[in-house]
Amino acid sequence: YALYEGIHKVTQPDSAPGSLIAPVVVLGISILLEGKSFLVAIKEFNHQRGSRPVKEALFKGRDPVIPVVLLEDAGALFGLVVALIAVGVSWLTGSTFADGIGSIVIGLLLCGIGVILAYETHGLIIGEGVTPEDKRLALRLARDTDGVEDVTQILSLHLGPDSAILALKVKFPKGITVEEVEAITDAVEARIREKLPHMKRIFIEPDSDYDVSKDPEQAPKSDSVRGESLET
């Protein structure tokens, strides 16, 4: 609607309304309130992201709530400032042309924010794995457990910001008993849950006869994910 209204005012400009007080007061109060909300969102976002870069925290995090609020507040604040400038210019020039330009800018801004928000949340909607850092840590914890020869496959899926499923194929030494396998499995689960409490469900499948050449989803041999080493 903002785009339609803006195009209409640009193609068919009219005389600007006489009074400037009402729109300036409304927009000014809105900017103050939205600015306060934006500052709170920035504070919470910085607390959530920790030492991560801003871009990574915005687009690669697994909890979209704070980033979404931050983007919405930023867009709303920018749109209000644009609207205030457009109203002022329209009043000075006596034409709604500038107001129409402002409406078009706001419409494009809303479209852009919509695309960004869709990108931000689509992963969790259609299914997204844990972060590479969490995957590397889970691999290292499992492989360092006594009785584990290797982890040949690792799969994960986030059910929510603080809940994830982890599935592992583990190669155990030959000749051990079922009881020993169960004990090793319990140890692996305990080690992973201690460091990664959001791994709510951990499934471990024994894998004795594993052919790495036939599995495109194999766990990397160097305890790395996407070529990144675990050693830090």
PDB file of C-alpha atoms in Angstrom:
ATOM      1  CA  TYR A   1       0.000   0.000   0.000  1.00  0.00           C
ATOM      2  CA  ALA A   2       2.871   2.390   0.799  1.00  0.00           C
ATOM      3  CA  LEU A   3       4.293   1.858  -2.696  1.00  0.00           C
ATOM      4  CA  TYR A   4       0.887   2.392  -4.314  1.00  0.00           C
ATOM      5  CA  GLU A   5       0.226   5.542  -2.313  1.00  0.00           C
ATOM      6  CA  GLY A   6       3.702   6.869  -3.038  1.00  0.00           C
ATOM      7  CA  ILE A   7       3.441   6.285  -6.781  1.00  0.00           C
ATOM      8  CA  HIS A   8       0.005   7.926  -6.794  1.00  0.00           C
ATOM      9  CA  LYS A   9       1.317  11.052  -5.034  1.00  0.00           C
ATOM     10  CA  VAL A  10       4.361  11.267  -7.303  1.00  0.00           C
ATOM     11  CA  THR A  11       2.395  10.880 -10.537  1.00  0.00           C
ATOM     12  CA  GLN A  12      -0.507  13.039  -9.361  1.00  0.00           C
ATOM     13  CA  PRO A  13       0.934  15.515  -6.838  1.00  0.00           C
ATOM     14  CA  ASP A  14      -1.475  17.636  -4.851  1.00  0.00           C
ATOM     15  CA  SER A  15      -1.091  20.601  -2.554  1.00  0.00           C
ATOM     16  CA  ALA A  16       0.340  19.686   0.834  1.00  0.00           C
ATOM     17  CA  PRO A  17      -1.889  19.953   3.906  1.00  0.00           C
ATOM     18  CA  GLY A  18      -1.656  23.296   5.686  1.00  0.00           C
ATOM     19  CA  SER A  19      -0.916  22.203   9.258  1.00  0.00           C
ATOM     20  CA  LEU A  20       2.463  20.691  10.096  1.00  0.00           C
ATOM     21  CA  ILE A  21       1.970  20.411  13.847  1.00  0.00           C
ATOM     22  CA  ALA A  22      -0.113  17.223  14.033  1.00  0.00           C
ATOM     23  CA  PRO A  23       2.055  14.981  11.800  1.00  0.00           C
ATOM     24  CA  VAL A  24       5.299  16.272  13.352  1.00  0.00           C
ATOM     25  CA  VAL A  25       4.041  15.662  16.895  1.00  0.00           C
ATOM     26  CA  VAL A  26       2.814  12.159  16.058  1.00  0.00           C
ATOM     27  CA  LEU A  27       5.981  11.211  14.187  1.00  0.00           C
ATOM     28  CA  GLY A  28       8.211  12.785  16.841  1.00  0.00           C
ATOM     29  CA  ILE A  29       6.598  10.815  19.665  1.00  0.00           C
ATOM     30  CA  SER A  30       6.728   7.652  17.559  1.00  0.00           C
ATOM     31  CA  ILE A  31      10.443   8.164  16.893  1.00  0.00           C
ATOM     32  CA  LEU A  32      11.159   8.594  20.609  1.00  0.00           C
ATOM     33  CA  LEU A  33       9.241   5.453  21.564  1.00  0.00           C
ATOM     34  CA  GLU A  34      10.673   3.390  18.714  1.00  0.00           C
ATOM     35  CA  GLY A  35      14.158   4.673  19.479  1.00  0.00           C
ATOM     36  CA  LYS A  36      13.872   3.487  23.073  1.00  0.00           C
ATOM     37  CA  SER A  37      12.705   0.069  21.890  1.00  0.00           C
ATOM     38  CA  PHE A  38      15.590  -0.046  19.398  1.00  0.00           C
ATOM     39  CA  LEU A  39      18.161   0.692  22.113  1.00  0.00           C
ATOM     40  CA  VAL A  40      16.763  -2.113  24.264  1.00  0.00           C
ATOM     41  CA  ALA A  41      16.915  -4.480  21.272  1.00  0.00           C
ATOM     42  CA  ILE A  42      20.555  -3.512  20.617  1.00  0.00           C
ATOM     43  CA  LYS A  43      21.457  -4.202  24.247  1.00  0.00           C
ATOM     44  CA  GLU A  44      19.807  -7.629  24.207  1.00  0.00           C
ATOM     45  CA  PHE A  45      21.330  -8.465  20.827  1.00  0.00           C
ATOM     46  CA  ASN A  46      24.855  -7.611  21.991  1.00  0.00           C
ATOM     47  CA  HIS A  47      24.318  -9.724  25.093  1.00  0.00           C
ATOM     48  CA  GLN A  48      23.116 -12.657  22.994  1.00  0.00           C
ATOM     49  CA  ARG A  49      25.847 -12.515  20.346  1.00  0.00           C
ATOM     50  CA  GLY A  50      28.736 -12.336  22.816  1.00  0.00           C
ATOM     51  CA  SER A  51      32.012 -12.191  20.876  1.00  0.00           C
ATOM     52  CA  ARG A  52      30.530 -13.275  17.543  1.00  0.00           C
ATOM     53  CA  PRO A  53      30.590 -10.827  14.606  1.00  0.00           C
ATOM     54  CA  VAL A  54      27.365  -8.886  14.071  1.00  0.00           C
ATOM     55  CA  LYS A  55      26.678 -10.424  10.650  1.00  0.00           C
ATOM     56  CA  GLU A  56      27.114 -13.963  11.958  1.00  0.00           C
ATOM     57  CA  ALA A  57      24.869 -13.308  14.957  1.00  0.00           C
ATOM     58  CA  LEU A  58      22.174 -11.784  12.737  1.00  0.00           C
ATOM     59  CA  PHE A  59      22.013 -14.402  10.008  1.00  0.00           C
ATOM     60  CA  LYS A  60      23.593 -17.601  11.340  1.00  0.00           C
ATOM     61  CA  GLY A  61      22.217 -17.821  14.865  1.00  0.00           C
ATOM     62  CA  ARG A  62      19.695 -20.449  15.927  1.00  0.00           C
ATOM     63  CA  ASP A  63      17.528 -18.084  17.993  1.00  0.00           C
ATOM     64  CA  PRO A  64      15.890 -15.592  15.618  1.00  0.00           C
ATOM     65  CA  VAL A  65      13.765 -13.753  18.207  1.00  0.00           C
ATOM     66  CA  ILE A  66      16.156 -10.931  19.147  1.00  0.00           C
ATOM     67  CA  PRO A  67      17.577 -10.433  15.608  1.00  0.00           C
ATOM     68  CA  VAL A  68      14.037 -10.226  14.210  1.00  0.00           C
ATOM     69  CA  VAL A  69      13.025  -7.620  16.810  1.00  0.00           C
ATOM     70  CA  LEU A  70      16.219  -5.671  16.114  1.00  0.00           C
ATOM     71  CA  LEU A  71      15.613  -5.613  12.360  1.00  0.00           C
ATOM     72  CA  GLU A  72      11.963  -4.657  12.797  1.00  0.00           C
ATOM     73  CA  ASP A  73      12.822  -1.804  15.176  1.00  0.00           C
ATOM     74  CA  ALA A  74      15.616  -0.564  12.901  1.00  0.00           C
ATOM     75  CA  GLY A  75      13.291  -0.575   9.907  1.00  0.00           C
ATOM     76  CA  ALA A  76      10.499   1.147  11.807  1.00  0.00           C
ATOM     77  CA  LEU A  77      12.827   3.838  13.150  1.00  0.00           C
ATOM     78  CA  PHE A  78      14.335   4.523   9.728  1.00  0.00           C
ATOM     79  CA  GLY A  79      10.869   4.632   8.167  1.00  0.00           C
ATOM     80  CA  LEU A  80       9.627   7.140  10.747  1.00  0.00           C
ATOM     81  CA  VAL A  81      12.607   9.412  10.113  1.00  0.00           C
ATOM     82  CA  VAL A  82      12.005   9.217   6.354  1.00  0.00           C
ATOM     83  CA  ALA A  83       8.324  10.024   6.898  1.00  0.00           C
ATOM     84  CA  LEU A  84       9.186  13.032   9.072  1.00  0.00           C
ATOM     85  CA  ILE A  85      11.604  14.387   6.462  1.00  0.00           C
ATOM     86  CA  ALA A  86       9.088  13.801   3.655  1.00  0.00           C
ATOM     87  CA  VAL A  87       6.326  15.599   5.551  1.00  0.00           C
ATOM     88  CA  GLY A  88       8.621  18.544   6.262  1.00  0.00           C
ATOM     89  CA  VAL A  89       9.752  18.858   2.640  1.00  0.00           C
ATOM     90  CA  SER A  90       6.154  18.577   1.414  1.00  0.00           C
ATOM     91  CA  TRP A  91       5.122  21.381   3.744  1.00  0.00           C
ATOM     92  CA  LEU A  92       8.009  23.594   2.609  1.00  0.00           C
ATOM     93  CA  THR A  93       7.377  22.991  -1.094  1.00  0.00           C
ATOM     94  CA  GLY A  94       3.598  22.986  -0.849  1.00  0.00           C
ATOM     95  CA  SER A  95       3.363  19.728  -2.832  1.00  0.00           C
ATOM     96  CA  THR A  96       2.799  16.081  -1.934  1.00  0.00           C
ATOM     97  CA  PHE A  97       5.554  14.994  -4.335  1.00  0.00           C
ATOM     98  CA  ALA A  98       8.149  14.648  -1.561  1.00  0.00           C
ATOM     99  CA  ASP A  99       5.618  12.803   0.587  1.00  0.00           C
ATOM    100  CA  GLY A 100       5.130  10.364  -2.281  1.00  0.00           C
ATOM    101  CA  ILE A 101       8.878   9.788  -2.560  1.00  0.00           C
ATOM    102  CA  GLY A 102       8.966   9.115   1.173  1.00  0.00           C
ATOM    103  CA  SER A 103       6.147   6.586   0.849  1.00  0.00           C
ATOM    104  CA  ILE A 104       7.999   4.776  -1.948  1.00  0.00           C
ATOM    105  CA  VAL A 105      11.185   4.631   0.142  1.00  0.00           C
ATOM    106  CA  ILE A 106       9.236   3.245   3.101  1.00  0.00           C
ATOM    107  CA  GLY A 107       7.514   0.673   0.881  1.00  0.00           C
ATOM    108  CA  LEU A 108      10.835  -0.530  -0.520  1.00  0.00           C
ATOM    109  CA  LEU A 109      12.231  -0.627   3.012  1.00  0.00           C
ATOM    110  CA  LEU A 110       9.370  -2.833   4.180  1.00  0.00           C
ATOM    111  CA  CYS A 111       9.874  -5.184   1.236  1.00  0.00           C
ATOM    112  CA  GLY A 112      13.586  -5.418   1.983  1.00  0.00           C
ATOM    113  CA  ILE A 113      13.019  -6.156   5.668  1.00  0.00           C
ATOM    114  CA  GLY A 114      10.472  -8.811   4.734  1.00  0.00           C
ATOM    115  CA  VAL A 115      13.026 -10.567   2.530  1.00  0.00           C
ATOM    116  CA  ILE A 116      15.677 -10.371   5.261  1.00  0.00           C
ATOM    117  CA  LEU A 117      13.301 -11.755   7.899  1.00  0.00           C
ATOM    118  CA  ALA A 118      12.307 -14.604   5.590  1.00  0.00           C
ATOM    119  CA  TYR A 119      15.983 -15.439   5.104  1.00  0.00           C
ATOM    120  CA  GLU A 120      16.579 -15.204   8.847  1.00  0.00           C
ATOM    121  CA  THR A 121      13.818 -17.627   9.832  1.00  0.00           C
ATOM    122  CA  HIS A 122      13.545 -20.037   6.885  1.00  0.00           C
ATOM    123  CA  GLY A 123      16.267 -22.344   8.186  1.00  0.00           C
ATOM    124  CA  LEU A 124      14.491 -23.090  11.451  1.00  0.00           C
ATOM    125  CA  ILE A 125      11.173 -23.486   9.639  1.00  0.00           C
ATOM    126  CA  ILE A 126      12.347 -26.045   7.070  1.00  0.00           C
ATOM    127  CA  GLY A 127      14.990 -27.638   9.296  1.00  0.00           C
ATOM    128  CA  GLU A 128      18.486 -26.516  10.215  1.00  0.00           C
ATOM    129  CA  GLY A 129      21.404 -28.306  11.814  1.00  0.00           C
ATOM    130  CA  VAL A 130      23.455 -27.149  14.777  1.00  0.00           C
ATOM    131  CA  THR A 131      26.263 -24.667  14.285  1.00  0.00           C
ATOM    132  CA  PRO A 132      29.620 -25.902  12.956  1.00  0.00           C
ATOM    133  CA  GLU A 133      31.164 -25.060  16.328  1.00  0.00           C
ATOM    134  CA  ASP A 134      28.686 -27.277  18.195  1.00  0.00           C
ATOM    135  CA  LYS A 135      29.166 -30.064  15.666  1.00  0.00           C
ATOM    136  CA  ARG A 136      32.932 -29.936  16.037  1.00  0.00           C
ATOM    137  CA  LEU A 137      32.655 -30.015  19.816  1.00  0.00           C
ATOM    138  CA  ALA A 138      30.231 -32.963  19.753  1.00  0.00           C
ATOM    139  CA  LEU A 139      32.603 -34.859  17.456  1.00  0.00           C
ATOM    140  CA  ARG A 140      35.573 -34.214  19.700  1.00  0.00           C
ATOM    141  CA  LEU A 141      33.722 -35.184  22.875  1.00  0.00           C
ATOM    142  CA  ALA A 142      32.487 -38.425  21.324  1.00  0.00           C
ATOM    143  CA  ARG A 143      35.844 -39.401  19.837  1.00  0.00           C
ATOM    144  CA  ASP A 144      37.674 -38.661  23.089  1.00  0.00           C
ATOM    145  CA  THR A 145      35.417 -41.007  25.067  1.00  0.00           C
ATOM    146  CA  ASP A 146      37.088 -44.215  26.228  1.00  0.00           C
ATOM    147  CA  GLY A 147      35.920 -47.154  24.132  1.00  0.00           C
ATOM    148  CA  VAL A 148      35.095 -45.132  21.013  1.00  0.00           C
ATOM    149  CA  GLU A 149      37.283 -45.990  18.035  1.00  0.00           C
ATOM    150  CA  ASP A 150      35.734 -43.444  15.695  1.00  0.00           C
ATOM    151  CA  VAL A 151      32.612 -41.449  14.856  1.00  0.00           C
ATOM    152  CA  THR A 152      31.789 -42.204  11.245  1.00  0.00           C
ATOM    153  CA  GLN A 153      28.668 -40.098  10.798  1.00  0.00           C
ATOM    154  CA  ILE A 154      27.047 -37.133  12.525  1.00  0.00           C
ATOM    155  CA  LEU A 155      23.659 -35.590  11.780  1.00  0.00           C
ATOM    156  CA  SER A 156      21.779 -32.871  13.648  1.00  0.00           C
ATOM    157  CA  LEU A 157      18.532 -30.937  13.523  1.00  0.00           C
ATOM    158  CA  HIS A 158      17.295 -27.977  15.536  1.00  0.00           C
ATOM    159  CA  LEU A 159      13.767 -28.347  16.909  1.00  0.00           C
ATOM    160  CA  GLY A 160      13.882 -24.849  18.360  1.00  0.00           C
ATOM    161  CA  PRO A 161      16.393 -22.241  19.542  1.00  0.00           C
ATOM    162  CA  ASP A 162      17.318 -24.301  22.629  1.00  0.00           C
ATOM    163  CA  SER A 163      16.503 -27.823  21.497  1.00  0.00           C
ATOM    164  CA  ALA A 164      18.341 -30.038  19.019  1.00  0.00           C
ATOM    165  CA  ILE A 165      18.586 -33.673  17.951  1.00  0.00           C
ATOM    166  CA  LEU A 166      21.988 -35.287  17.474  1.00  0.00           C
ATOM    167  CA  ALA A 167      22.539 -38.636  15.749  1.00  0.00           C
ATOM    168  CA  LEU A 168      25.912 -40.389  15.699  1.00  0.00           C
ATOM    169  CA  LYS A 169      27.274 -43.531  14.108  1.00  0.00           C
ATOM    170  CA  VAL A 170      29.986 -44.799  16.414  1.00  0.00           C
ATOM    171  CA  LYS A 171      32.581 -47.455  15.705  1.00  0.00           C
ATOM    172  CA  PHE A 172      33.229 -49.595  18.784  1.00  0.00           C
ATOM    173  CA  PRO A 173      36.123 -52.024  19.323  1.00  0.00           C
ATOM    174  CA  LYS A 174      35.432 -55.554  18.139  1.00  0.00           C
ATOM    175  CA  GLY A 175      34.725 -58.189  20.740  1.00  0.00           C
ATOM    176  CA  ILE A 176      33.148 -56.003  23.431  1.00  0.00           C
ATOM    177  CA  THR A 177      29.913 -57.016  25.122  1.00  0.00           C
ATOM    178  CA  VAL A 178      26.493 -55.398  24.809  1.00  0.00           C
ATOM    179  CA  GLU A 179      26.837 -54.099  28.355  1.00  0.00           C
ATOM    180  CA  GLU A 180      30.113 -52.411  27.451  1.00  0.00           C
ATOM    181  CA  VAL A 181      28.539 -50.809  24.380  1.00  0.00           C
ATOM    182  CA  GLU A 182      25.719 -49.456  26.551  1.00  0.00           C
ATOM    183  CA  ALA A 183      28.197 -48.070  29.072  1.00  0.00           C
ATOM    184  CA  ILE A 184      30.237 -46.339  26.366  1.00  0.00           C
ATOM    185  CA  THR A 185      27.066 -44.955  24.796  1.00  0.00           C
ATOM    186  CA  ASP A 186      25.940 -43.537  28.143  1.00  0.00           C
ATOM    187  CA  ALA A 187      29.369 -41.962  28.612  1.00  0.00           C
ATOM    188  CA  VAL A 188      29.233 -40.307  25.183  1.00  0.00           C
ATOM    189  CA  GLU A 189      25.762 -38.912  25.862  1.00  0.00           C
ATOM    190  CA  ALA A 190      26.790 -37.615  29.289  1.00  0.00           C
ATOM    191  CA  ARG A 191      29.891 -35.857  27.931  1.00  0.00           C
ATOM    192  CA  ILE A 192      27.968 -34.184  25.112  1.00  0.00           C
ATOM    193  CA  ARG A 193      25.048 -33.089  27.307  1.00  0.00           C
ATOM    194  CA  GLU A 194      27.434 -31.616  29.871  1.00  0.00           C
ATOM    195  CA  LYS A 195      28.965 -29.256  27.300  1.00  0.00           C
ATOM    196  CA  LEU A 196      25.974 -28.921  24.956  1.00  0.00           C
ATOM    197  CA  PRO A 197      22.824 -28.986  27.112  1.00  0.00           C
ATOM    198  CA  HIS A 198      20.609 -27.996  24.191  1.00  0.00           C
ATOM    199  CA  MET A 199      21.230 -31.431  22.663  1.00  0.00           C
ATOM    200  CA  LYS A 200      17.969 -32.746  24.088  1.00  0.00           C
ATOM    201  CA  ARG A 201      17.928 -36.009  22.120  1.00  0.00           C
ATOM    202  CA  ILE A 202      21.070 -37.974  21.299  1.00  0.00           C
ATOM    203  CA  PHE A 203      20.861 -41.145  19.233  1.00  0.00           C
ATOM    204  CA  ILE A 204      23.897 -43.403  18.869  1.00  0.00           C
ATOM    205  CA  GLU A 205      24.066 -46.284  16.404  1.00  0.00           C
ATOM    206  CA  PRO A 206      26.903 -48.844  16.452  1.00  0.00           C
ATOM    207  CA  ASP A 207      28.808 -49.034  13.189  1.00  0.00           C
ATOM    208  CA  SER A 208      31.350 -51.835  12.893  1.00  0.00           C
ATOM    209  CA  ASP A 209      31.512 -52.370   9.116  1.00  0.00           C
ATOM    210  CA  TYR A 210      31.796 -48.854   7.744  1.00  0.00           C
ATOM    211  CA  ASP A 211      32.910 -47.951   4.237  1.00  0.00           C
ATOM    212  CA  VAL A 212      33.689 -44.235   4.140  1.00  0.00           C
ATOM    213  CA  SER A 213      33.768 -44.156   0.329  1.00  0.00           C
ATOM    214  CA  LYS A 214      30.072 -45.038   0.194  1.00  0.00           C
ATOM    215  CA  ASP A 215      28.860 -42.390   2.633  1.00  0.00           C
ATOM    216  CA  PRO A 216      28.707 -38.755   1.499  1.00  0.00           C
ATOM    217  CA  GLU A 217      27.652 -37.681   5.003  1.00  0.00           C
ATOM    218  CA  GLN A 218      30.625 -39.160   6.829  1.00  0.00           C
ATOM    219  CA  ALA A 219      32.102 -37.344   9.776  1.00  0.00           C
ATOM    220  CA  PRO A 220      35.450 -35.742   8.956  1.00  0.00           C
ATOM    221  CA  LYS A 221      38.485 -37.660  10.171  1.00  0.00           C
ATOM    222  CA  SER A 222      40.236 -34.568  11.507  1.00  0.00           C
ATOM    223  CA  ASP A 223      37.441 -33.593  13.913  1.00  0.00           C
ATOM    224  CA  SER A 224      36.524 -30.725  11.628  1.00  0.00           C
ATOM    225  CA  VAL A 225      33.422 -29.451   9.894  1.00  0.00           C
ATOM    226  CA  ARG A 226      33.570 -27.837   6.459  1.00  0.00           C
ATOM    227  CA  GLY A 227      37.337 -27.871   6.529  1.00  0.00           C
ATOM    228  CA  GLU A 228      37.654 -26.036   9.847  1.00  0.00           C
ATOM    229  CA  SER A 229      39.986 -27.620  12.382  1.00  0.00           C
ATOM    230  CA  LEU A 230      38.940 -28.317  15.947  1.00  0.00           C
ATOM    231  CA  GLU A 231      42.277 -27.181  17.300  1.00  0.00           C
ATOM    232  CA  THR A 232      41.997 -23.685  18.765  1.00  0.00           C
TER     233      THR A 232
END
